[in-house]
Coordinates of C-alpha atoms in Angstrom, one line a residue:
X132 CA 158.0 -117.2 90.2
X133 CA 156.3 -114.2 88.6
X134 CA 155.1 -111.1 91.0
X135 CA 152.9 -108.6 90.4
X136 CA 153.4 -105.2 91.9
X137 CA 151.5 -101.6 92.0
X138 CA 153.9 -98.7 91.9
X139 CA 153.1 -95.2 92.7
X140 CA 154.9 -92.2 92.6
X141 CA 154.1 -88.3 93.4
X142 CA 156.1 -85.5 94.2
X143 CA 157.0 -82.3 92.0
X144 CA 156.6 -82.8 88.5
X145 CA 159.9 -82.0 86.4
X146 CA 160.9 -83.3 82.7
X147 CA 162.7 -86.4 82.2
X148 CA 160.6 -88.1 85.4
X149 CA 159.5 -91.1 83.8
X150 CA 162.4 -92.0 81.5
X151 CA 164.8 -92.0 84.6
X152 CA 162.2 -93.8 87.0
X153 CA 161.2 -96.6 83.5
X154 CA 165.2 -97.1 83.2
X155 CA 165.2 -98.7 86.3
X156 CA 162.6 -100.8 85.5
X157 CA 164.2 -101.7 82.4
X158 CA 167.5 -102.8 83.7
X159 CA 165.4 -105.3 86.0
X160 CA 163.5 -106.8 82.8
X161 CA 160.2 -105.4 83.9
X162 CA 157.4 -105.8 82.0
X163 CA 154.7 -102.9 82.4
X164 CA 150.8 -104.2 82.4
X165 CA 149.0 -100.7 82.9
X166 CA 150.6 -97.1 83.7
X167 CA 148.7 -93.7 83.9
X168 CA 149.7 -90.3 84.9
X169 CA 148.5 -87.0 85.5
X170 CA 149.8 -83.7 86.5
X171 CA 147.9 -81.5 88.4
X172 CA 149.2 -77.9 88.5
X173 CA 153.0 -79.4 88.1
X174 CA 152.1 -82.0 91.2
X175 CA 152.6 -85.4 89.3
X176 CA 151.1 -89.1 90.0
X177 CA 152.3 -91.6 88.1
X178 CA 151.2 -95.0 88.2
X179 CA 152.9 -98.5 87.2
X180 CA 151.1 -101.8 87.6
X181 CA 154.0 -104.5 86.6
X182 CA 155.1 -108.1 86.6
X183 CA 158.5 -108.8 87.7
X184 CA 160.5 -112.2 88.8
X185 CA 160.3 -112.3 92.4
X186 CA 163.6 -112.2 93.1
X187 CA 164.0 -108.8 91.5
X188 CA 161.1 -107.4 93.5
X189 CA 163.7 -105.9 96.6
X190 CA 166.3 -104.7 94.4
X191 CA 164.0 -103.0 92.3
X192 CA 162.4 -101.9 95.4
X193 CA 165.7 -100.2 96.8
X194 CA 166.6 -99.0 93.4
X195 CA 163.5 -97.1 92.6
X196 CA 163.3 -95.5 96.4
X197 CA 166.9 -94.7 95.9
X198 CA 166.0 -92.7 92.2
X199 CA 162.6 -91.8 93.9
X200 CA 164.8 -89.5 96.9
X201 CA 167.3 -87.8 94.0
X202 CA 163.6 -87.0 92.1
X203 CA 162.2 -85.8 95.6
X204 CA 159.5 -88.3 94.7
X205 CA 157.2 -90.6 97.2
X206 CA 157.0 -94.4 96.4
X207 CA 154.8 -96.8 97.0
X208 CA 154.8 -100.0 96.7
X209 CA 151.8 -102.3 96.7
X210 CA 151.2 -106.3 96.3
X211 CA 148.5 -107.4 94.1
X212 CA 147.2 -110.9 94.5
X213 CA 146.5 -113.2 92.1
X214 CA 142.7 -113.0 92.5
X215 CA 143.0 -109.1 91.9
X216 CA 144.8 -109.0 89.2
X217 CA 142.0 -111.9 87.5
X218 CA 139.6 -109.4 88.5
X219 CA 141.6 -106.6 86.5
X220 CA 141.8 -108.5 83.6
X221 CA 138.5 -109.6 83.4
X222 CA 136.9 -105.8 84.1
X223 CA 138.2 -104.5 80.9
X224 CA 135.0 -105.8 78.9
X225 CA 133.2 -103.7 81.8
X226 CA 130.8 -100.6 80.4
X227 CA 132.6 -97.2 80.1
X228 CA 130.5 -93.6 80.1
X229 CA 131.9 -90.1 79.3
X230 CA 130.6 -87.4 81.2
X231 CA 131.3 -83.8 80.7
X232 CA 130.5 -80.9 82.9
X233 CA 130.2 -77.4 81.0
X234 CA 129.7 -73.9 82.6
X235 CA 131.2 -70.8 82.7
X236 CA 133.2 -71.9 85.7
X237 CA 133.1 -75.9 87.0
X238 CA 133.0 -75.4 91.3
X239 CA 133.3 -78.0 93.6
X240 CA 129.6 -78.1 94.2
X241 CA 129.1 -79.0 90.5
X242 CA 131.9 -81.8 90.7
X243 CA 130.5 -82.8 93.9
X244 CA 127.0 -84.0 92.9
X245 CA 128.3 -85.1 89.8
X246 CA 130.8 -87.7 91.1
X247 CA 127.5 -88.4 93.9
X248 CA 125.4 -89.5 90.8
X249 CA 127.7 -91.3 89.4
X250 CA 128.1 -93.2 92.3
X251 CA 124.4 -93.7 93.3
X252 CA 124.2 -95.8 90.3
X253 CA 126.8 -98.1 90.6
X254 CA 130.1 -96.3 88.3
X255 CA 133.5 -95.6 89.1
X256 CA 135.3 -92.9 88.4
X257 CA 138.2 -94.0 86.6
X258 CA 139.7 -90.7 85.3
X259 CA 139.1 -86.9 85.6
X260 CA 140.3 -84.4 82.7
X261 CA 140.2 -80.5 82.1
X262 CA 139.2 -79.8 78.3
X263 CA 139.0 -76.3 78.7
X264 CA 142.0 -73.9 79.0
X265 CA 143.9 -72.7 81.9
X266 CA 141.5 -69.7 83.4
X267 CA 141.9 -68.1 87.0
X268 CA 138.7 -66.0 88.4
X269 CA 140.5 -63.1 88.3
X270 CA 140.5 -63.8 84.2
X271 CA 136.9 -64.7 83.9
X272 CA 135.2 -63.6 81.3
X273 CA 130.7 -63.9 80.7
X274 CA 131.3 -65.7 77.6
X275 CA 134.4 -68.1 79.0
X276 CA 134.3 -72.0 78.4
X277 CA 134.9 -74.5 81.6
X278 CA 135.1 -78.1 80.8
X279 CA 135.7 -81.1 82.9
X280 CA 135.7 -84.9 81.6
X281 CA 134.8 -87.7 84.1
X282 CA 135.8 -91.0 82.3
X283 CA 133.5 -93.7 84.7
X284 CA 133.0 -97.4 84.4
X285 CA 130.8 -100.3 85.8
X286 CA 127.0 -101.3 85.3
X287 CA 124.6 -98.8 85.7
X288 CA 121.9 -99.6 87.4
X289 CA 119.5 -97.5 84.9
X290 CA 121.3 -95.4 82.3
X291 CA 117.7 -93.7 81.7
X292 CA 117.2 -92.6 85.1
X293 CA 121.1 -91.9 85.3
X294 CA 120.6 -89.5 82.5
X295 CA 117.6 -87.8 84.1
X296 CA 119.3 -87.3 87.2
X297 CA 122.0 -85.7 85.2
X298 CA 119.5 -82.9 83.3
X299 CA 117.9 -82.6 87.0
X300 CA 121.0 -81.7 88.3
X301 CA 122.2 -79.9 85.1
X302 CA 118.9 -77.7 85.9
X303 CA 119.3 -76.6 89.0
X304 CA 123.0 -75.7 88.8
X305 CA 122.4 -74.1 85.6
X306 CA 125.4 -76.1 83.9
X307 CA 125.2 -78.6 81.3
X308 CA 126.1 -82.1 81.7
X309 CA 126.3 -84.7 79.1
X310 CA 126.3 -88.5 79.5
X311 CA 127.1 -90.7 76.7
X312 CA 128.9 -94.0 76.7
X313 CA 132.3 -94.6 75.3
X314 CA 132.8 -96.0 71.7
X315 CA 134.5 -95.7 68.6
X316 CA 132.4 -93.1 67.1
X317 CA 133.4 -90.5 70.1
X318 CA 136.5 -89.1 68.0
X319 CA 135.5 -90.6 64.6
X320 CA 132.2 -88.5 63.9
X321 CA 132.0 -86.8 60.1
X322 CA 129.4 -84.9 59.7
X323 CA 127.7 -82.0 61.8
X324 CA 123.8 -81.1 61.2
X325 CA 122.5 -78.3 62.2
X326 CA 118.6 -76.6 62.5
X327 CA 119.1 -73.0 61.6
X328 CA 116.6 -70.7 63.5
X329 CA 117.3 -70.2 67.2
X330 CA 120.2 -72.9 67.0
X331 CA 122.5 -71.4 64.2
X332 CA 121.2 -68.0 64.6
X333 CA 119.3 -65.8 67.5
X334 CA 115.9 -66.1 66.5
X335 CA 113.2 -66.9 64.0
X336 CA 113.5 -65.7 60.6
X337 CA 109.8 -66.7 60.1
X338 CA 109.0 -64.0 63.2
X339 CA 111.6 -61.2 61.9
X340 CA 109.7 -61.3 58.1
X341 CA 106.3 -61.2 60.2
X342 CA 107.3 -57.8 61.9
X343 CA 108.0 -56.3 58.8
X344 CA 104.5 -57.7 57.8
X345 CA 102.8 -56.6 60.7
X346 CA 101.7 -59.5 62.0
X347 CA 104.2 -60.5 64.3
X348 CA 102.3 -61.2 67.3
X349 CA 100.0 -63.7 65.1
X350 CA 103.0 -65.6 64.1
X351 CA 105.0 -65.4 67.1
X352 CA 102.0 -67.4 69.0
X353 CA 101.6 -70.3 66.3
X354 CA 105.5 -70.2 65.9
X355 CA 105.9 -70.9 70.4
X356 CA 103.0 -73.2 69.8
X357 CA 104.4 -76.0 67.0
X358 CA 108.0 -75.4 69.2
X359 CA 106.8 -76.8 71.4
X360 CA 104.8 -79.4 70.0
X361 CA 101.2 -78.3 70.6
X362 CA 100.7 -77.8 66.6
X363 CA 101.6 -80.4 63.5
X364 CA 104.9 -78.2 61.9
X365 CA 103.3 -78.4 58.4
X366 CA 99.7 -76.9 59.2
X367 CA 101.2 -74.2 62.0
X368 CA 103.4 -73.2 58.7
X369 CA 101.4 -72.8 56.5
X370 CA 99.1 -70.9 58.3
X371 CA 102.4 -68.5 59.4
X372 CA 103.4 -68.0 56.1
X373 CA 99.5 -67.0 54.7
X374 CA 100.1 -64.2 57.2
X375 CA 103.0 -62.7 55.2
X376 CA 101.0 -62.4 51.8
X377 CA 102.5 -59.3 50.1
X378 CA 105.6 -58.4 52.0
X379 CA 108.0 -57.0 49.1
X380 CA 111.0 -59.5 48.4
X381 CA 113.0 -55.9 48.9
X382 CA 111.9 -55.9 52.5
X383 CA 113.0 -60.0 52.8
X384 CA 116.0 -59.5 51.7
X385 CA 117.2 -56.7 53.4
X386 CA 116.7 -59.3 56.7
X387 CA 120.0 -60.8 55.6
X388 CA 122.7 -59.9 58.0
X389 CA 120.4 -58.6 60.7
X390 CA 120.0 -61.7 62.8
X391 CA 123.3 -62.3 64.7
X392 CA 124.8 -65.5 65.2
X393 CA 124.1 -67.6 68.1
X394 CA 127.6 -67.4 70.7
X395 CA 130.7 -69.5 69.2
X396 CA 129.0 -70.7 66.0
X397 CA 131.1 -69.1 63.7
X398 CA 134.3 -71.3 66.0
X399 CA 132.5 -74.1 66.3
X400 CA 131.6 -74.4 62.1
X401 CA 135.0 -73.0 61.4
X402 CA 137.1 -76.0 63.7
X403 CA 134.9 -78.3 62.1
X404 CA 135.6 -77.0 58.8
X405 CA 139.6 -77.1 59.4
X406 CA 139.3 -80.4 61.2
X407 CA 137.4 -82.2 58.1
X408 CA 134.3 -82.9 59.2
X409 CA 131.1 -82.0 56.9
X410 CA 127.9 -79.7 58.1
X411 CA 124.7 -79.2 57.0
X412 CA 121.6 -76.9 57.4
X413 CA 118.4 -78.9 57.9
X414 CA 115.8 -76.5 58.6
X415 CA 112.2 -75.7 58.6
X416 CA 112.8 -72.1 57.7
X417 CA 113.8 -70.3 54.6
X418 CA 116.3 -71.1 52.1
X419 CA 117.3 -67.4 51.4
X420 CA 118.7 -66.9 54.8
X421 CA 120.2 -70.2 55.1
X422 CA 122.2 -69.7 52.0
X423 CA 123.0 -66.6 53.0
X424 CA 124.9 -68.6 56.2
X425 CA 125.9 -71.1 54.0
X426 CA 128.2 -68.4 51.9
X427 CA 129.1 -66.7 55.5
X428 CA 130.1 -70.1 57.3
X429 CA 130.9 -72.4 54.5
X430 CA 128.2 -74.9 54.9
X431 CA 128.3 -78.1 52.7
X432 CA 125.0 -78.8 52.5
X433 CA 121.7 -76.7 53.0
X434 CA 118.4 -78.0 53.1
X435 CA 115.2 -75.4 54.1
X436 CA 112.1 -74.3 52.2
X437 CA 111.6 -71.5 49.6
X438 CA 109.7 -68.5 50.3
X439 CA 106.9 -68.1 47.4
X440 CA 107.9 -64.5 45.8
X441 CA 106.1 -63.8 42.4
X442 CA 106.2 -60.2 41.7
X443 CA 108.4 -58.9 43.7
X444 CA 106.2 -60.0 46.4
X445 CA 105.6 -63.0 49.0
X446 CA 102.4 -64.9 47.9
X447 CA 101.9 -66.2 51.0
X448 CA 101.8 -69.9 49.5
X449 CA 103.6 -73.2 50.2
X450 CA 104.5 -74.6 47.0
X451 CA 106.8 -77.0 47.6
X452 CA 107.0 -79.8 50.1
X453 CA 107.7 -78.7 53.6
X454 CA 110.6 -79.3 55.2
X455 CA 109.6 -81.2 58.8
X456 CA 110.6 -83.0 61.4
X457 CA 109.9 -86.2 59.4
X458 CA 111.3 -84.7 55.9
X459 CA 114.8 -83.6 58.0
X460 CA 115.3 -87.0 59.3
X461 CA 115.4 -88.0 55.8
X462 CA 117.8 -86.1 54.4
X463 CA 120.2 -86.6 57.1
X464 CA 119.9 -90.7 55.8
X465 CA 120.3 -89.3 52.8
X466 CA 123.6 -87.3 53.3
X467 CA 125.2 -89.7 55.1
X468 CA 124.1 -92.4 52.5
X469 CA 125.8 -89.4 50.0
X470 CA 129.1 -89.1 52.5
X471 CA 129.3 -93.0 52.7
X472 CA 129.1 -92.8 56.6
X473 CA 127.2 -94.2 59.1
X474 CA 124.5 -92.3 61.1
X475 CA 126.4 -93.4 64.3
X476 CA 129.4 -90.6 62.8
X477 CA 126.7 -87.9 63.0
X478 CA 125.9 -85.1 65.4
X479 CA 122.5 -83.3 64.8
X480 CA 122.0 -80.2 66.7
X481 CA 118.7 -78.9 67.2
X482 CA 116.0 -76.8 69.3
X483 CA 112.6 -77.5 68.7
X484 CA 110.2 -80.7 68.7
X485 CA 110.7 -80.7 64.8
X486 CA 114.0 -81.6 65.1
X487 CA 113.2 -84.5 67.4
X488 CA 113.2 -86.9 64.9
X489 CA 116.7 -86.0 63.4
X490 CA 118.5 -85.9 66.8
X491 CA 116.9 -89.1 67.3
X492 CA 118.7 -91.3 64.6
X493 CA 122.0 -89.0 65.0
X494 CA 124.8 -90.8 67.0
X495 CA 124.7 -87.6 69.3
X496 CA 121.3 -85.9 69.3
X497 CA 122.2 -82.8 70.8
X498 CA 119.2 -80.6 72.1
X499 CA 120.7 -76.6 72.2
X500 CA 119.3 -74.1 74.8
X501 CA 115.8 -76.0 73.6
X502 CA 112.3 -76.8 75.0
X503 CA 111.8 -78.7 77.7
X504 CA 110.4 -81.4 75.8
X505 CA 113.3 -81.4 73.4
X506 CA 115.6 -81.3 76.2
X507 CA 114.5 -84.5 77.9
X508 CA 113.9 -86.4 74.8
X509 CA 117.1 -85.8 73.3
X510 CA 120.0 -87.7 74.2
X511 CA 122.2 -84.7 75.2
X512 CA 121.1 -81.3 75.8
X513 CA 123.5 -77.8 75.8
X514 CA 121.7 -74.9 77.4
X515 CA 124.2 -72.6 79.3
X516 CA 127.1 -72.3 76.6
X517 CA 127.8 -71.2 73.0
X518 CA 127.6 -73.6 70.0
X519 CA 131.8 -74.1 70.4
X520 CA 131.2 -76.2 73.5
X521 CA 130.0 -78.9 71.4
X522 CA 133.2 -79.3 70.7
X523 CA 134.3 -80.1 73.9
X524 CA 131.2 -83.3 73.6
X525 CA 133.7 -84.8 70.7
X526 CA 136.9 -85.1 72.6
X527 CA 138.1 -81.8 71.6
X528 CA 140.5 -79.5 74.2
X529 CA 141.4 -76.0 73.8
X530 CA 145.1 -76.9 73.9
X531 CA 144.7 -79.6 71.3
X532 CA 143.7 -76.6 68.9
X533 CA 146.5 -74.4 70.0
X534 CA 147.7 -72.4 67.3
X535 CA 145.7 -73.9 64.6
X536 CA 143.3 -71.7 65.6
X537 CA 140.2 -71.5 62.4
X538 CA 140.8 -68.6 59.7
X539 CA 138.2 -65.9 60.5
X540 CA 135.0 -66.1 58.4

């Protein structure tokens, strides 16, 4: 006869714990069905769920209690039926989400109504993770990362309204919280995409040429107005760049260099960079700037429209086709088609209704500090962190990077 038995342990974490406690288990031909363990600020809890010949059972009991008191370890020891242990098999094929909880600092409140959402519709919480590194308050910092991982399983009853719950909450505690479900892609994504003004950089470049025009209050309007969806992108710019007819191409260019960087993309693109992955500037903005990042950052692909200068000065014409939120969906098919990945492997990162369409057929849509529209159309949205917290979305810790930290731009 065959029994299966739960073992737990806890106590004081110390190395070479589980090779002396698994030796045991060894010498009584135990054969291990699940195990997980965690260490919580050196406090360990280890977990065994094995099958065992039920005669072995006591002595492996006494055995283990015996190693368990030199470890100054608890034991436990628990009997699973037959039924439970069907039930355990057969709940493997069950749904699995990922949801991660970014702020400067994660408290219990945040955890707290987290955990009571993921409950209200019908998941488990089946393990908990810290991606971020170790940080006391006494070494907080405005610009510090905090990132916990919820791994949860089960049927939801409504992922749509699970996700809205989640931005609700997200909201009001002014944190971020994404929700996607588990799958292959998680860790195996190839290709980052980015929009450019107000996602890669702080603020418009359209709005910073119109200054220098004089006519920055005219733009800014029409430029707040197709962000948020009230105007068709291609008529609101055109009818931007009329407004910067005969601005000197001296004056454009001395731009470059002047609008900063939004917080941790220059660690985000560079990790990417070291870690393999490709990136791409899709944008509806200028091609003179965005080059000028792509040289900066190392950007494989850029994508944006050119600014009309005949002269020495901007006409004040589209002459080429505008790049929209329909023309950026296409070249992200396109580039993946060109990287011989699927769109599942891509993460397209975006602000503004016309990039809608793009974080739509991404894998991870990912709306950053956007609209409100964008933010509850997209699939997940960033609003409180830097740009390097997406990297936290793809399964990526602080101490996974450790040393091999990215060379400075």
């Amino acid at each position: 006869m065959i029994e299966t038995v739960l073992i737990h342990f806890s106590g004081q974490d110390r190395p070479g714990v589980t090779a002396l406690l698994t030796e045991i288990l060894a010498e009584y031909d135990a054969c291990v069905l699940d195990i997980g363990q965690a260490v919580v600020h050196e406090s360990l809890s280890l977990g065994l769920l094995i099958e065992i010949a039920e005669a072995s059972v006591l002595p492996l009991r006494d055995a283990l209690i015996a190693r368990s008191a030199e470890l100054e370890l608890q034991a436990r020891f628990t009997p699973i039926t037959k039924p439970d242990l069907e039930h355990w098999i057969r709940s493997q094929g069950k749904d699995r989400f990922i949801i991660t909880v970014l702020g400067r600092a994660i408290s219990a409140r945040h955890l707290s109504q987290v955990s009571a959402i993921i409950t209200e519709h019908g998941l488990n919480v089946d393990r908990i993770e810290r991606l971020s590194g170790r940080m006391s308050l006494a070494e907080h910092s405005p610009h510090a990362n905090a990132c916990v991982e919820l791994r949860a399983s089960g049927q939801a009853r409504s992922e749509a309204e699970m996700r809205a719950a989640f931005l609700a909450a997200a909201q009001e505690m002014r944190i971020d919280i994404a929700f996607q479900r588990e799958s292959i892609f998680r860790r195996n994504r190839r290709l980052f995409a980015f929009d450019m003004d107000s996602t890669l950089i702080q603020g418009e470049v359209i709005d910073e040429l119109a200054k220098l025009a004089g006519v920055g209050d005219q733009v800014v309007k029409i430029t707040e107005a197709a962000m948020r969806g009230e105007l068709d992108f291609k008529q609101s710019f055109t009818r931007r760049v009329s407004l910067l007819q005969g601005l000197s191409e001296k004056q454009v260019l001395e731009l470059l260099g002047t609008i900063p960087l939004v917080e941790g993309a220059e660690h985000l693109i560079g990790t990417l960079k070291m870690l393999g992955y490709k990136t791409a500037i899709l944008s509806g903005g200028f091609t003179f700037f965005a080059r000028h990042l792509q040289t900066r950052l190392g950007i494989d692909y850029v994508f944006a429209n050119e600014l009309d200068i005949v002269d020495g000065a901007v006409t004040g014409l589209v002459k080429t086709e505008i790049v929209d939120g329909a023309k950026k969906a296409a070249l992200l098919k396109d580039i993946a088609k060109q990287e011989n990945i699927s769109l599942e492997q891509v993460v397209a990162v975006g602000d503004g209704a016309n990039d809608l369409p793009m974080l739509g057929i991404a894998g991870m849509g990912i709306a950053f500090r956007a609209k409100p529209l964008v933010r509850q159309s997209a699939g997940h949205a960033v609003s409180f962190l830097g740009l390097d917290s997406l990297l936290y979305l793809i399964g990526v810790r602080d101490r996974d990077l450790g040393n091999a930290r990215p060379a400075p731009q």
